[in-house]
Amino acid sequence: MSSSNRATPAKQSAGAFDVRNVIAALIGFYGVVLVLLGLFSDTAADRERTGDVNANLWAGLAMLVFAAAFVLWVRLRPIVVEAPPDRQDPEDDGSGTSLTKGH
């Protein structure tokens, strides 16, 4: 058997560029706004229109739960992408051995 000396591309997480982070941030922001409106701007007229339910508060809480679920999803199942060749570890010469002494 012969072994290949090809360097495997470095892997990295998508991080902030993962669309799930953007969705979680937007939904979370609107959830916070609705919770604050539900807590501090709830009037009798609003309750009358919604059947005596604080709709802003409940919708905001649901949005915060949804955003938390997206954040949990991102943390548990990150998207792994190949690093561009110019962004790979400068200490790695591609041979699988480190250029630093003592390793």
XYZ file of N, CA and C in Angstrom, residues 25-100:
228
model
N -30.790 35.793 15.608
C -30.623 37.163 16.088
C -31.838 38.027 15.754
N -32.332 37.912 14.530
C -33.492 38.723 14.135
C -34.748 38.330 14.907
N -35.032 37.049 14.970
C -36.217 36.585 15.691
C -36.080 36.912 17.175
N -34.885 36.753 17.726
C -34.666 37.075 19.130
C -34.862 38.551 19.417
N -34.366 39.412 18.526
C -34.544 40.850 18.707
C -36.022 41.218 18.710
N -36.771 40.725 17.730
C -38.201 41.030 17.676
C -38.933 40.415 18.859
N -38.468 39.261 19.329
C -39.065 38.649 20.516
C -38.882 39.517 21.746
N -37.696 40.081 21.915
C -37.442 40.971 23.054
C -38.323 42.212 22.959
N -38.447 42.770 21.774
C -39.295 43.954 21.593
C -40.741 43.630 21.958
N -41.247 42.490 21.506
C -42.639 42.133 21.816
C -42.838 41.837 23.293
N -41.875 41.202 23.934
C -41.995 40.951 25.374
C -42.038 42.271 26.132
N -41.180 43.202 25.769
C -41.190 44.507 26.432
C -42.507 45.244 26.198
N -43.018 45.184 24.975
C -44.326 45.804 24.702
C -45.427 45.114 25.498
N -45.361 43.808 25.589
C -46.364 43.082 26.349
C -46.325 43.389 27.828
N -45.134 43.651 28.358
C -45.012 43.946 29.783
C -45.346 45.394 30.120
N -44.958 46.332 29.257
C -45.073 47.744 29.611
C -46.106 48.527 28.799
N -46.671 47.951 27.782
C -47.593 48.709 26.936
C -48.892 47.950 26.714
N -49.306 47.188 27.676
C -50.536 46.402 27.546
C -51.712 47.223 28.064
N -52.669 47.503 27.195
C -53.828 48.300 27.582
C -55.084 47.431 27.577
N -56.130 47.959 28.174
C -57.401 47.241 28.219
C -57.965 47.076 26.803
N -57.756 48.077 25.951
C -58.247 47.984 24.572
C -57.530 46.860 23.815
N -56.228 46.722 24.051
C -55.485 45.631 23.415
C -56.006 44.278 23.874
N -56.258 44.163 25.155
C -56.757 42.885 25.696
C -58.155 42.577 25.175
N -58.960 43.605 24.997
C -60.322 43.394 24.487
C -60.285 42.859 23.056
N -59.352 43.373 22.238
C -59.246 42.923 20.849
C -58.739 41.494 20.731
N -57.958 41.050 21.719
C -57.353 39.712 21.631
C -58.036 38.684 22.520
N -59.197 39.018 23.075
C -59.906 38.048 23.902
C -59.258 37.878 25.266
N -58.830 38.968 25.859
C -58.197 39.006 27.183
C -56.899 38.205 27.251
N -56.161 38.238 26.148
C -54.844 37.589 26.091
C -53.813 38.663 25.779
N -52.692 38.602 26.463
C -51.597 39.532 26.183
C -50.818 38.959 24.994
N -51.294 39.271 23.795
C -50.753 38.671 22.567
C -49.289 39.036 22.344
N -48.913 40.270 22.622
C -47.516 40.664 22.431
C -46.591 39.852 23.328
N -46.971 39.673 24.568
C -46.138 38.928 25.506
C -45.977 37.478 25.068
N -47.083 36.831 24.717
C -47.013 35.412 24.332
C -46.287 35.208 23.001
N -46.528 36.110 22.048
C -45.822 36.000 20.769
C -44.328 36.253 20.972
N -43.979 37.226 21.810
C -42.577 37.505 22.094
C -41.893 36.333 22.774
N -42.551 35.721 23.739
C -41.973 34.546 24.413
C -41.781 33.393 23.443
N -42.753 33.193 22.553
C -42.620 32.129 21.550
C -41.440 32.412 20.618
N -41.264 33.667 20.241
C -40.140 34.027 19.372
C -38.803 33.833 20.083
N -38.744 34.131 21.368
C -37.508 33.907 22.117
C -37.182 32.417 22.235
N -38.202 31.594 22.422
C -37.987 30.148 22.461
C -37.495 29.655 21.101
N -38.087 30.168 20.032
C -37.675 29.810 18.677
C -36.221 30.209 18.426
N -35.847 31.422 18.838
C -34.469 31.893 18.662
C -33.500 31.044 19.481
N -33.892 30.677 20.702
C -33.037 29.828 21.535
C -32.855 28.450 20.900
N -33.907 27.939 20.267
C -33.804 26.644 19.583
C -32.818 26.734 18.419
N -32.836 27.835 17.693
C -31.886 28.011 16.587
C -30.455 28.108 17.106
N -30.254 28.835 18.204
C -28.908 28.949 18.779
C -28.420 27.586 19.243
N -29.290 26.826 19.868
C -28.928 25.474 20.307
C -28.577 24.595 19.109
N -29.343 24.720 18.035
C -29.080 23.958 16.816
C -27.707 24.309 16.241
N -27.379 25.588 16.234
C -26.086 26.029 15.713
C -24.951 25.467 16.567
N -25.135 25.461 17.877
C -24.077 24.985 18.772
C -23.897 23.472 18.683
N -24.998 22.747 18.552
C -24.913 21.282 18.528
C -24.521 20.725 17.170
N -24.906 21.381 16.095
C -24.624 20.894 14.741
C -24.030 22.011 13.887
N -22.789 22.429 14.167
C -22.204 23.519 13.378
C -21.929 23.085 11.946
N -22.031 24.030 11.038
C -21.697 23.768 9.643
C -20.189 23.893 9.504
N -19.557 22.852 8.993
C -18.111 22.841 8.835
C -17.792 23.037 7.358
N -16.950 24.014 7.088
C -16.559 24.319 5.715
C -15.043 24.209 5.591
N -14.582 24.003 4.379
C -13.143 23.958 4.146
C -12.586 25.372 4.136
N -11.455 25.535 4.807
C -10.807 26.850 4.832
C -10.157 27.101 3.488
N -10.194 28.331 3.014
C -9.486 28.644 1.775
C -7.984 28.390 1.967
N -7.280 28.052 0.892
C -5.857 27.726 1.032
C -5.030 28.841 1.673
N -5.368 30.089 1.447
C -4.595 31.178 2.035
C -4.912 31.404 3.507
N -5.926 30.729 4.037
C -6.317 30.899 5.428
C -5.932 29.703 6.299
N -5.182 28.757 5.776
C -4.807 27.590 6.554
C -3.741 27.954 7.565
N -3.506 27.059 8.510
C -2.551 27.275 9.591
C -1.163 27.541 9.017
N -0.536 28.696 9.330
C 0.783 29.007 8.768
C 1.878 28.088 9.299
N 1.642 27.427 10.414
C 2.644 26.524 10.968
C 2.576 25.145 10.339
N 1.559 24.896 9.537
C 1.395 23.599 8.888
C 1.919 23.703 7.460
N 2.921 22.896 7.125
C 3.501 22.954 5.787
C 2.818 22.005 4.813
N 1.738 21.375 5.262
C 0.998 20.479 4.370
C 1.479 19.043 4.417
N 2.571 18.755 5.110
C 3.079 17.400 5.168
C 2.520 16.615 6.345
N 1.695 17.257 7.158
C 1.128 16.571 8.303
C 1.978 16.725 9.549
N 3.123 17.403 9.415
C 3.967 17.645 10.576
C 4.001 19.127 10.847
N 4.161 19.473 12.102
C 4.178 20.877 12.488
C 5.582 21.441 12.329
N 5.676 22.708 11.998
C 6.970 23.362 11.834
C 7.536 23.835 13.169
N 6.733 23.820 14.225
C 7.228 24.281 15.513
C 8.075 23.213 16.153
